Rosetta silent file (secondary structure, phi, psi, omega in degrees, C-alpha in Angstrom):
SEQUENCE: XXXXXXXXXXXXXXXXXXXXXXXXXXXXXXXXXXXXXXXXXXXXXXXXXXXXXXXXXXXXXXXXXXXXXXXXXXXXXXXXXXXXXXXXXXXXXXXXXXXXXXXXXXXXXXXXXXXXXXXXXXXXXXXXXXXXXXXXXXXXXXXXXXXXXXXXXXXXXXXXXXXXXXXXXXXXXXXXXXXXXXXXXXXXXXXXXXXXXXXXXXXXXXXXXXXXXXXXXXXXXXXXXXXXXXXXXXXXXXXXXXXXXXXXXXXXXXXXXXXXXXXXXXXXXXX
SCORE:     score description
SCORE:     0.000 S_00000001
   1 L     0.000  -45.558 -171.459    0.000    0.000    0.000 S_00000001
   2 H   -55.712  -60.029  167.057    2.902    2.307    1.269 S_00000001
   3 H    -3.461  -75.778 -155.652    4.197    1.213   -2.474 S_00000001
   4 H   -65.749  -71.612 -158.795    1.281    2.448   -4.348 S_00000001
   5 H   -30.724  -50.445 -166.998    0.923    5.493   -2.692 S_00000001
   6 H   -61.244  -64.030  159.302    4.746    6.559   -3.150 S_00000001
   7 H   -13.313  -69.386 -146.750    4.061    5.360   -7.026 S_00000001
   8 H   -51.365  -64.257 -148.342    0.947    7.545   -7.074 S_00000001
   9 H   -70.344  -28.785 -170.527    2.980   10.513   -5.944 S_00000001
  10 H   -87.089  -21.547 -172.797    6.310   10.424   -8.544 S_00000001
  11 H   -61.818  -15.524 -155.147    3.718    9.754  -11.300 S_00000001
  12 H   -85.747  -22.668 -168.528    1.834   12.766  -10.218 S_00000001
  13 H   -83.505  -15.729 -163.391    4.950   15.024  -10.148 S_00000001
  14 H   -64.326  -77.216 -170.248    6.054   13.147  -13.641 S_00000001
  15 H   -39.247  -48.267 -151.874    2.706   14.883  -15.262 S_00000001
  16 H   -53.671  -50.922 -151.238    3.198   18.158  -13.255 S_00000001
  17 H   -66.784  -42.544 -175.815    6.668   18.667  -15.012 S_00000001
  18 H   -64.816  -32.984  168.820    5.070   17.727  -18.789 S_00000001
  19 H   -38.798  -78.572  176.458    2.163   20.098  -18.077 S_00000001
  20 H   -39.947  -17.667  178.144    4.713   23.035  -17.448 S_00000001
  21 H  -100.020  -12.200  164.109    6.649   21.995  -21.004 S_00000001
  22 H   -76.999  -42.921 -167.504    3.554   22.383  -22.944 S_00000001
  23 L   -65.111   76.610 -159.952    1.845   24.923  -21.630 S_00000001
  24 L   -69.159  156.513  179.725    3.692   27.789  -23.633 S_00000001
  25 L   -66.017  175.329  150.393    3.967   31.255  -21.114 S_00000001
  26 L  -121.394  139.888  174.893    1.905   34.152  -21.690 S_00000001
  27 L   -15.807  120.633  163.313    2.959   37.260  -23.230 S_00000001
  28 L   -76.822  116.747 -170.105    2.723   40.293  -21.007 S_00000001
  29 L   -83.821  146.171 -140.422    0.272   42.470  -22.382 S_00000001
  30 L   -99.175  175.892 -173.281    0.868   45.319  -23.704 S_00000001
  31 L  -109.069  154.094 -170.483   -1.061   48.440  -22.856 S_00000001
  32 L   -46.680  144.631  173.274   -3.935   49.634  -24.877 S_00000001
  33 L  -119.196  140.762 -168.555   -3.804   52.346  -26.981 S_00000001
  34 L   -82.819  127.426  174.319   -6.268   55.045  -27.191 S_00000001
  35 L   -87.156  114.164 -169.038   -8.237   55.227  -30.503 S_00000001
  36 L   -92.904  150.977 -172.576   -9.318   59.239  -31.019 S_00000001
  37 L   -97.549  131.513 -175.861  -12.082   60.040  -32.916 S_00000001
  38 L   -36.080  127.390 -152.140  -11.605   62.149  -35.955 S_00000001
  39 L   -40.314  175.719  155.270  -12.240   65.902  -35.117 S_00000001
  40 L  -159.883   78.913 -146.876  -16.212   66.448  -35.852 S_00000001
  41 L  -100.223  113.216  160.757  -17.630   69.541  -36.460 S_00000001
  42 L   -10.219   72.264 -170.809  -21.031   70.429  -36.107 S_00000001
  43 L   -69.295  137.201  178.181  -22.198   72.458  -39.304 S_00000001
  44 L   -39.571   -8.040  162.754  -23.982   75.595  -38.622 S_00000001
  45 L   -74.207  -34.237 -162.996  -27.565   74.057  -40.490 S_00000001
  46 L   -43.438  -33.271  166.488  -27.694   71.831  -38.215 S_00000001
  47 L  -115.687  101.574 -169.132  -30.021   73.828  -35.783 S_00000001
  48 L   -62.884  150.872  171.535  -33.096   75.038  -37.974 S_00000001
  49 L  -140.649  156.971  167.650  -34.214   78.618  -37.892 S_00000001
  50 E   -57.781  155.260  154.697  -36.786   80.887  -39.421 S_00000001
  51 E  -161.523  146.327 -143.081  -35.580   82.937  -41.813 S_00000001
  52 L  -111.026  114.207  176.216  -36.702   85.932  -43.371 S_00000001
  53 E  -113.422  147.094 -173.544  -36.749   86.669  -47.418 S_00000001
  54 E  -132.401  110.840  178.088  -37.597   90.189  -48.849 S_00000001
  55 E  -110.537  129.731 -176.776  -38.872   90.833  -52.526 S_00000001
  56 L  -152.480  134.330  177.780  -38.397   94.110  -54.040 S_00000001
  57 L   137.011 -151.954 -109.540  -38.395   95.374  -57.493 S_00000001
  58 L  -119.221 -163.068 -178.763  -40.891   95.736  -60.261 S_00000001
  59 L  -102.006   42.588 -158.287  -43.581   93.557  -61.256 S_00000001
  60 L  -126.820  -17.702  154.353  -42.288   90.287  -61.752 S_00000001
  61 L  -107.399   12.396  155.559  -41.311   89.542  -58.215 S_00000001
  62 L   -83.076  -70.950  160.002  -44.925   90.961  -57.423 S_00000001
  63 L   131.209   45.848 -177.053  -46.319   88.295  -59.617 S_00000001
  64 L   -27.497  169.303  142.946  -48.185   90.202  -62.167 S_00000001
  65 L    73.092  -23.506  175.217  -49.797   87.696  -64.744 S_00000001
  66 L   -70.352   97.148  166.092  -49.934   84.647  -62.362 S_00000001
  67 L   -83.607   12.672  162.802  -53.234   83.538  -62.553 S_00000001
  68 L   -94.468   11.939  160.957  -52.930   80.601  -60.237 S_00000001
  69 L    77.778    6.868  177.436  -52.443   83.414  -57.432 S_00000001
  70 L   -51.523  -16.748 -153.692  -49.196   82.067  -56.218 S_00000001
  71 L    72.456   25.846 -177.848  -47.076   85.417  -55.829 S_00000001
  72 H    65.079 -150.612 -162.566  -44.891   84.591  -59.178 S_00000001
  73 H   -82.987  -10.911 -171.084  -41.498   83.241  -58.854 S_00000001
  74 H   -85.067  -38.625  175.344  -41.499   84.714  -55.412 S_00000001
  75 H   -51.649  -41.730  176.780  -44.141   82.783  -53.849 S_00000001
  76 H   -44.066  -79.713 -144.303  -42.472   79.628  -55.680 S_00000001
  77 H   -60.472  -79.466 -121.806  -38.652   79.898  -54.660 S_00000001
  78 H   -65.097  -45.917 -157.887  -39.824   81.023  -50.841 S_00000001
  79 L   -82.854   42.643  163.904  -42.227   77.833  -50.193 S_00000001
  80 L  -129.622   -2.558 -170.255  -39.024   75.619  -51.845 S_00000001
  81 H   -97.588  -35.710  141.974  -37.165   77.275  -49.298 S_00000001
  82 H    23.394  -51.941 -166.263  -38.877   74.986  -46.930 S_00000001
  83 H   -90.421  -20.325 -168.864  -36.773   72.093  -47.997 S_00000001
  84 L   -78.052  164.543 -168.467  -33.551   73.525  -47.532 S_00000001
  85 E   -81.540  118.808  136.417  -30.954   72.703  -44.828 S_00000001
  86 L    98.513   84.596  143.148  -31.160   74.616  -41.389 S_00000001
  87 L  -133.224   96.996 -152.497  -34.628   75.956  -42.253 S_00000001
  88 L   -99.727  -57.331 -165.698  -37.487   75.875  -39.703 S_00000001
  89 E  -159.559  144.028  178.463  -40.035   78.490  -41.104 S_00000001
  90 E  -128.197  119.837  176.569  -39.610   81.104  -43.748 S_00000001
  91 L   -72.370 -169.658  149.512  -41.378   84.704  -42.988 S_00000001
  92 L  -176.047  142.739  163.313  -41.481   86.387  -46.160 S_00000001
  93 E  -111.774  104.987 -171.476  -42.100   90.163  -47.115 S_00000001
  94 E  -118.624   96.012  176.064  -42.874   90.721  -50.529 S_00000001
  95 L   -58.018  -11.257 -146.170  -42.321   95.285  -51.586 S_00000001
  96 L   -88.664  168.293 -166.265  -42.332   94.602  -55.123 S_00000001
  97 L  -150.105  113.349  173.530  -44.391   96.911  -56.935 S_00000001
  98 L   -27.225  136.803  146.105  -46.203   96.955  -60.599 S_00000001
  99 L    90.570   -9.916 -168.566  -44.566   99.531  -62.771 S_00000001
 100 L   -66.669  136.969  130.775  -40.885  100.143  -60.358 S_00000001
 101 L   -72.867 -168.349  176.895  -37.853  101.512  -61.891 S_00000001
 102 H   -71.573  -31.700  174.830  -34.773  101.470  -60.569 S_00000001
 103 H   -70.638  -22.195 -162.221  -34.736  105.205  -59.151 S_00000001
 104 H   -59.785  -61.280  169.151  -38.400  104.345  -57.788 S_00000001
 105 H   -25.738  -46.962  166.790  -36.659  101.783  -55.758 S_00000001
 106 H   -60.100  -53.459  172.476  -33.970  103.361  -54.326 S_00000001
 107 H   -58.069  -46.618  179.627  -36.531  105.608  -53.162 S_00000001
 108 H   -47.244  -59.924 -153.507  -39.168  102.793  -51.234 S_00000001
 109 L   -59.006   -6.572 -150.433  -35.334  102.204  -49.495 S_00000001
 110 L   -93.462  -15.066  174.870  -35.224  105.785  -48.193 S_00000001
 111 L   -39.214  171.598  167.444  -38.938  104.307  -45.734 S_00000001
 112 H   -96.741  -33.388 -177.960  -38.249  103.565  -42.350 S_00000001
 113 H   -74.076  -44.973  172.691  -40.471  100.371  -42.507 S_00000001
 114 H   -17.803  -80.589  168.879  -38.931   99.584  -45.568 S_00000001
 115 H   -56.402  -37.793 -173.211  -35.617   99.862  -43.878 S_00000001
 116 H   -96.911    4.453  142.606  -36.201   98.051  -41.130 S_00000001
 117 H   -55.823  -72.873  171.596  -37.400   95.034  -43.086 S_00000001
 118 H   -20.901  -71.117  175.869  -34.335   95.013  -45.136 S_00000001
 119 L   -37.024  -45.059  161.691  -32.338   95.157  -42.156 S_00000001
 120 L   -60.854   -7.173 -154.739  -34.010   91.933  -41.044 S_00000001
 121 L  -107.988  118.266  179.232  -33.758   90.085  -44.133 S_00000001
 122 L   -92.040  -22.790  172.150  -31.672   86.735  -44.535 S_00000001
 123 E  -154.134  136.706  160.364  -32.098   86.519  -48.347 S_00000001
 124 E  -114.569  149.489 -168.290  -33.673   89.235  -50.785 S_00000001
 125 E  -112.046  107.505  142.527  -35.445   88.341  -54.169 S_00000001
 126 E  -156.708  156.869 -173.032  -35.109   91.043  -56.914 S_00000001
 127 L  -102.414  138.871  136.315  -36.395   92.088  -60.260 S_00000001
 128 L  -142.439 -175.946  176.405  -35.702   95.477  -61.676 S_00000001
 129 L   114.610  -45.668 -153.696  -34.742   96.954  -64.718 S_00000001
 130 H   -81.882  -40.537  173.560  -37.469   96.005  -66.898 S_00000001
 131 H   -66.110  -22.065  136.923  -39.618   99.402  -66.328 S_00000001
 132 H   -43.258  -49.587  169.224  -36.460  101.213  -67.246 S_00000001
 133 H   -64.291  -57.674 -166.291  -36.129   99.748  -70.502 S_00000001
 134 H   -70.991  -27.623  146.256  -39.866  100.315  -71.517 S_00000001
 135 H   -23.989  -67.413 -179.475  -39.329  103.970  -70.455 S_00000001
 136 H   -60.264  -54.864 -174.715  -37.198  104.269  -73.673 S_00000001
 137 H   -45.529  -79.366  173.236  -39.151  101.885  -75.433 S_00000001
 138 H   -32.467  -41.150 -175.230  -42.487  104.522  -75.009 S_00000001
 139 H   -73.191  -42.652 -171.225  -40.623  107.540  -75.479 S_00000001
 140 H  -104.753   15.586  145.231  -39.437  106.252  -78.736 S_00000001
 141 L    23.698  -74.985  172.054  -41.708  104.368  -80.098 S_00000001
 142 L  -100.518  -27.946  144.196  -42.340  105.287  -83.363 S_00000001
 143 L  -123.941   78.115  162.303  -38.528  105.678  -83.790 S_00000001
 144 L   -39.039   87.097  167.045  -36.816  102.747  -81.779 S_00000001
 145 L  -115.837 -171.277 -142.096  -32.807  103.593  -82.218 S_00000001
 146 L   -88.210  -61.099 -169.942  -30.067  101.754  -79.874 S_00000001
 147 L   -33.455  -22.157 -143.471  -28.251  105.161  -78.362 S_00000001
 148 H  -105.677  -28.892 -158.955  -31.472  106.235  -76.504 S_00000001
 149 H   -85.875  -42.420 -173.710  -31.420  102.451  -74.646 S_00000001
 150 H   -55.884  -40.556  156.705  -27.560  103.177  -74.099 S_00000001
 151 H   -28.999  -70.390 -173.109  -28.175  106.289  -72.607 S_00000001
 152 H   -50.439  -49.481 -165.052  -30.742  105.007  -70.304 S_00000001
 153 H   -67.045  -36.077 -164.371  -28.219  101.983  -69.198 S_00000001
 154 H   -91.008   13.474  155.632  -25.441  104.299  -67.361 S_00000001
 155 H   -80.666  -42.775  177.795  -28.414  105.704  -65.654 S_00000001
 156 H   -52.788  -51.898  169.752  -29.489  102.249  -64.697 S_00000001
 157 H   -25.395  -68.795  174.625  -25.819  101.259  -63.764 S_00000001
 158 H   -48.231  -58.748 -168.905  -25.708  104.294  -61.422 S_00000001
 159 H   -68.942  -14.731  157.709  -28.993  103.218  -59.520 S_00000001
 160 H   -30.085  -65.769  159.935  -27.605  100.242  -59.539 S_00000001
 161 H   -31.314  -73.745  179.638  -24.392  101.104  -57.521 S_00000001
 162 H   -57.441  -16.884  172.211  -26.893  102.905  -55.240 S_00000001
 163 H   -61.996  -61.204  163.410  -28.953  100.345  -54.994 S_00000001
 164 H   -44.748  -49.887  145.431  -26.356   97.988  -53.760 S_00000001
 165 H   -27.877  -49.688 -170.370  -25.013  100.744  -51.440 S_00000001
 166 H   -75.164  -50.155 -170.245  -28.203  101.291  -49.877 S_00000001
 167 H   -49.100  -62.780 -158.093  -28.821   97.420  -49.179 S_00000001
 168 H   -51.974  -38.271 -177.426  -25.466   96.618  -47.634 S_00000001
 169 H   -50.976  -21.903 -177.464  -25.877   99.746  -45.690 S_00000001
 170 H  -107.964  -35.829 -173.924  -28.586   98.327  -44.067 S_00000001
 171 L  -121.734  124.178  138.961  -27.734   94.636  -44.496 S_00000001
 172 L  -103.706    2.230  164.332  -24.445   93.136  -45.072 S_00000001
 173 L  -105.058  -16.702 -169.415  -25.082   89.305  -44.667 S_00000001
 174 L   -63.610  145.531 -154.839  -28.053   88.997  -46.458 S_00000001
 175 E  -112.157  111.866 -170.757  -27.746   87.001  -49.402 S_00000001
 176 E  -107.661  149.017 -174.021  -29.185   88.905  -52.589 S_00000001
 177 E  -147.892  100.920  169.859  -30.007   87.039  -55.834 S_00000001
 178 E   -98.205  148.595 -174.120  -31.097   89.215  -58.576 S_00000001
 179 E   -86.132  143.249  177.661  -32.546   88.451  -61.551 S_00000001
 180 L  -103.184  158.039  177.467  -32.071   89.742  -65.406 S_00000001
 181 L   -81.909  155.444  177.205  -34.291   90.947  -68.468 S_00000001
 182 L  -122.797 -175.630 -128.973  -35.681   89.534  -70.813 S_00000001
 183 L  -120.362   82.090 -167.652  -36.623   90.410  -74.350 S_00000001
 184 L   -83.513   36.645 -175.074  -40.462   91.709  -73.744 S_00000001
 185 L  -125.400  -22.191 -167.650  -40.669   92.983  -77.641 S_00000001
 186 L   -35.257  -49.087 -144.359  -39.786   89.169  -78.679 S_00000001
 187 L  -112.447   -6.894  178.665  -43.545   88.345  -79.176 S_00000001
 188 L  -113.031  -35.067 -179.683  -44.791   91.854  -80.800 S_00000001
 189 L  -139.491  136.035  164.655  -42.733   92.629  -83.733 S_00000001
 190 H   -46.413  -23.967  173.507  -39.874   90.915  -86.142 S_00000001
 191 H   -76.673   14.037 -149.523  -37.194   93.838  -85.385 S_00000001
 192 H   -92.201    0.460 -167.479  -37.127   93.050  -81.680 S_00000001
 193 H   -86.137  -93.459 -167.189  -33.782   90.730  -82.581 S_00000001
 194 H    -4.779  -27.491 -176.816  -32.128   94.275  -82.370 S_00000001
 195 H   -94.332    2.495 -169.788  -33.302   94.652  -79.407 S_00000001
 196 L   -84.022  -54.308  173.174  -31.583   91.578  -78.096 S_00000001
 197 H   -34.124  -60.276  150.952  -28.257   93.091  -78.038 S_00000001
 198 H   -36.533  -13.307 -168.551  -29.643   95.938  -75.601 S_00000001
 199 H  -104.000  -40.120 -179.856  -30.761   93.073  -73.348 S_00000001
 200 H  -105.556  -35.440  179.004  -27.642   91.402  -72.861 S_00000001
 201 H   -55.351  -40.908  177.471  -25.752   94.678  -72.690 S_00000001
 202 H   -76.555  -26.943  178.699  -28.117   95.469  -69.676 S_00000001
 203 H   -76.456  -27.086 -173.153  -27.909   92.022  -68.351 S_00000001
 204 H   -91.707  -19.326  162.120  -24.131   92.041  -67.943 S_00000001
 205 H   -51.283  -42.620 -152.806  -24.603   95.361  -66.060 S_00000001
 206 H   -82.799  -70.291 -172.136  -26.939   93.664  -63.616 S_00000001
 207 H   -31.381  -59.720 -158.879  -24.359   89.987  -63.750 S_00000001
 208 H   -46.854  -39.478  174.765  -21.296   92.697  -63.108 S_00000001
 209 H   -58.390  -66.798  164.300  -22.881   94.224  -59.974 S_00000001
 210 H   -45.912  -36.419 -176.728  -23.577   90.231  -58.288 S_00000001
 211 H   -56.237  -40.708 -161.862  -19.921   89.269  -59.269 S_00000001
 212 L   -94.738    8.645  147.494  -18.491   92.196  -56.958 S_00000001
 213 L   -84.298  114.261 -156.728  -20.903   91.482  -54.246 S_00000001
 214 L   -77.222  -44.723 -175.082  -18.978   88.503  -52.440 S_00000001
 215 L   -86.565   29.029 -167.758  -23.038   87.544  -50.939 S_00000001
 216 E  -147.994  170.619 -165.190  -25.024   87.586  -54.260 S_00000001
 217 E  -163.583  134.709 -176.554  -26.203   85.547  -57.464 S_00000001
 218 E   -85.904  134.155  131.860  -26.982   86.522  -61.153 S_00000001
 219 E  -145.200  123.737 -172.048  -29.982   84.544  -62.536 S_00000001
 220 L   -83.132  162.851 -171.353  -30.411   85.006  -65.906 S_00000001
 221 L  -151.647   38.406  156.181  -33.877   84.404  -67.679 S_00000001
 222 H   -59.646  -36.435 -139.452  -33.446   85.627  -71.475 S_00000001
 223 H  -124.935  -19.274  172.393  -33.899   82.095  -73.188 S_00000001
 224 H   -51.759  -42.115 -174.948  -37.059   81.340  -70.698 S_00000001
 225 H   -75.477  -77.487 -101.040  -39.239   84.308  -73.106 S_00000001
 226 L   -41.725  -11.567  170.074  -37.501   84.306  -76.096 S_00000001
 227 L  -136.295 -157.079 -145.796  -40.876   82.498  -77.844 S_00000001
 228 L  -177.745   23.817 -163.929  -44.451   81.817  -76.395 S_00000001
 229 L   -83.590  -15.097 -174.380  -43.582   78.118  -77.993 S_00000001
 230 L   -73.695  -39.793  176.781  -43.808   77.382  -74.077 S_00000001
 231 L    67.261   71.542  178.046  -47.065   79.185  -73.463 S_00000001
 232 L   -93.236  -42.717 -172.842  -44.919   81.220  -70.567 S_00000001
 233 E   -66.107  111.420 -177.970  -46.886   84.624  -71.593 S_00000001
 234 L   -55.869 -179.776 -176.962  -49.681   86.013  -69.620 S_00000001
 235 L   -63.091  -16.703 -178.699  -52.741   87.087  -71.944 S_00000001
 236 L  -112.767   47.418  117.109  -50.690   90.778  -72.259 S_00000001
 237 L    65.173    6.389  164.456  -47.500   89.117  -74.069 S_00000001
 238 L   -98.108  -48.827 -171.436  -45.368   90.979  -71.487 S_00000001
 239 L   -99.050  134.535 -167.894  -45.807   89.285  -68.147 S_00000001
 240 E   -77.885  158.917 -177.789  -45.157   85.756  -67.560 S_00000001
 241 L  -110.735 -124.371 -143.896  -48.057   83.912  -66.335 S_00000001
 242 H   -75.445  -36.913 -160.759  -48.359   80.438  -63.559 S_00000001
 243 H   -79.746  -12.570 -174.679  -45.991   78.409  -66.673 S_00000001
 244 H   -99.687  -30.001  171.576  -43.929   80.805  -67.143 S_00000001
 245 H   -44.124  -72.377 -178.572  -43.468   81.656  -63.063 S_00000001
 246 H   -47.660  -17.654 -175.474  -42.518   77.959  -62.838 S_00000001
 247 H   -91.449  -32.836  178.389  -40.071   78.139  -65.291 S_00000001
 248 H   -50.888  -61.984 -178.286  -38.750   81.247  -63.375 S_00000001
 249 H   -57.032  -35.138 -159.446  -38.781   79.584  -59.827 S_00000001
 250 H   -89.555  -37.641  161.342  -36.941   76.794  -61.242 S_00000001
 251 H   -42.530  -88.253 -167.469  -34.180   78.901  -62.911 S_00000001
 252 H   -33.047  -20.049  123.009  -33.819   80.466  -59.321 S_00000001
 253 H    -4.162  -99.173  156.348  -33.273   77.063  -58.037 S_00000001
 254 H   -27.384  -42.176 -178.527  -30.757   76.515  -59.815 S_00000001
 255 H   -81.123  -53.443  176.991  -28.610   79.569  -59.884 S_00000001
 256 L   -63.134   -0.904  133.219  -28.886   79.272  -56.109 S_00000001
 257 L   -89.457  -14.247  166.664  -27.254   76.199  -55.889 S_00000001
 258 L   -84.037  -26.513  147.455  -24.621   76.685  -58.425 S_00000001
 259 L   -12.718  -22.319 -129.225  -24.320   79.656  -56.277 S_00000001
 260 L    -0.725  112.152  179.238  -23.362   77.669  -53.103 S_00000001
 261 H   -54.180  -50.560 -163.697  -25.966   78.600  -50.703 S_00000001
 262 H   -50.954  -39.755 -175.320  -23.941   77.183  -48.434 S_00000001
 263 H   -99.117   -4.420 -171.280  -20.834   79.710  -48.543 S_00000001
 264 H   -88.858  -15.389  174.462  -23.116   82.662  -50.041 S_00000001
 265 H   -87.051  -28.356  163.043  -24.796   81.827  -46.191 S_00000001
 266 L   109.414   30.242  172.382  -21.798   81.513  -44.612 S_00000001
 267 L   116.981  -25.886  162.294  -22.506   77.832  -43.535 S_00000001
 268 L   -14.927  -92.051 -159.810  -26.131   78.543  -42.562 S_00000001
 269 L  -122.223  141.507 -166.314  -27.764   77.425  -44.838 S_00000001
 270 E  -145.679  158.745  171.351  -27.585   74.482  -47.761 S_00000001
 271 L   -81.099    0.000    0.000  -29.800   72.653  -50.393 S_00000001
């Protein structure tokens, strides 16, 4: 018995030692390293807000000629503004007025409510220009030459300047996106291709003005009239009506994202 036991005991130590020669050690582990997470910054849309658009100029951001009652292109582009990035509720003020010219404008700026809209105003919508042309057009009439239109333009230019002057003076973030003429003789007579040159001479006056304003956008609209093949033309061949608005709205659309809302907002705001 004494035997066995004694047996028992070197086999037990026999195993002990082959355990320990198999059994490889373990490694001392090494310490963890902390994985940082890649910076991540919060863009300023991120927290929706109201924001407040202001239409001023002539009657094309009033929305002559719409007979589905919509407001024009203005009513459009604001309730599309809806959709946009960091946008909660859009106010809107719409100034524009049948019949403005450019000086008339400048004047509506000299109100105090006027001004103190402006002042409030995260994006303004405007048409002018067009009442300015047709000025010329009327005086001359029965003898349409260029020089009279040319004339006209470094008056427009100047209220231009002031125009731009006046806003910033009141606003300097606001994001302005004006609009260009179109050819409103296209549809009344065969000579009106004369008149196209005048149109784009006045349009790059308008373009030239958004370029040096760091917070603004040209959208041109020349090739929406140029025919009625569209049926864009209210019943008075001058003003577009709901099809032609839409075509208008959509252009604006457009310009404003090739625009980048995003950097003409300063991060604000984005489609």
């Amino acid at each position: 018995m004494r035997r066995l036991v004694i047996v028992a005991l070197v086999f037990s130590m026999f195993l002990s030692g082959c355990q320990s020669a198999f059994i490889k050690p373990t490694e001392i582990s090494t310490e963890r390293t902390s994985t940082a997470f890649k910076e991540w910054v919060v863009p300023n849309f991120f927290i929706s807000k109201q924001i407040r658009v202001v239409g001023l100029g002539d009657s094309l951001t009033q929305g002559v000629g719409d007979e589905l009652k919509k407001e024009g292109y203005f009513g459009r582009v604001t309730n599309e503004m809806f959709e946009w990035k960091g946008v909660k509720n859009v106010k809107t003020d719409n100034l524009a007025k049948r019949g403005s010219r450019s000086e008339q404008l400048n004047k509506k700026l000299e109100d105090p409510d006027v001004k103190r809209t402006v002042e409030k105003a995260d994006v303004i919508l405007i048409t002018i220009g067009g009442n300015d042309l047709m000025k010329v057009v009327k005086k001359n009439l029965f003898n349409l030459k260029k020089d009279p239109f040319y004339e006209e333009l470094k008056h427009f230019e100047t209220n231009l300047d002031e125009l731009y002057g006046i806003i910033r003076g009141l606003n300097s973030d606001a994001i302005i996106v004006l609009a260009g003429l179109y050819n409103p003789l296209s549809l009344v007579t065969d000579e009106a291709n004369d008149f196209e040159g005048i149109i784009e001479e006045w349009n790059k006056a308008i373009e030239a003005r958004t370029v040096l304003d760091n917070k603004s956008c040209f959208v041109p609209v020349t090739d929406l009239f140029d025919s009625n093949t569209a049926m864009v033309y209210h019943t008075d061949f001058f003003h577009p009506n709901a099809n032609g608005y839409n075509s208008m709205s959509k252009r604006f659309m457009e310009k404003i994202k090739s625009c980048d809302l995003r950097k003409l907002s300063d991060g604000e705001l984005d489609m």
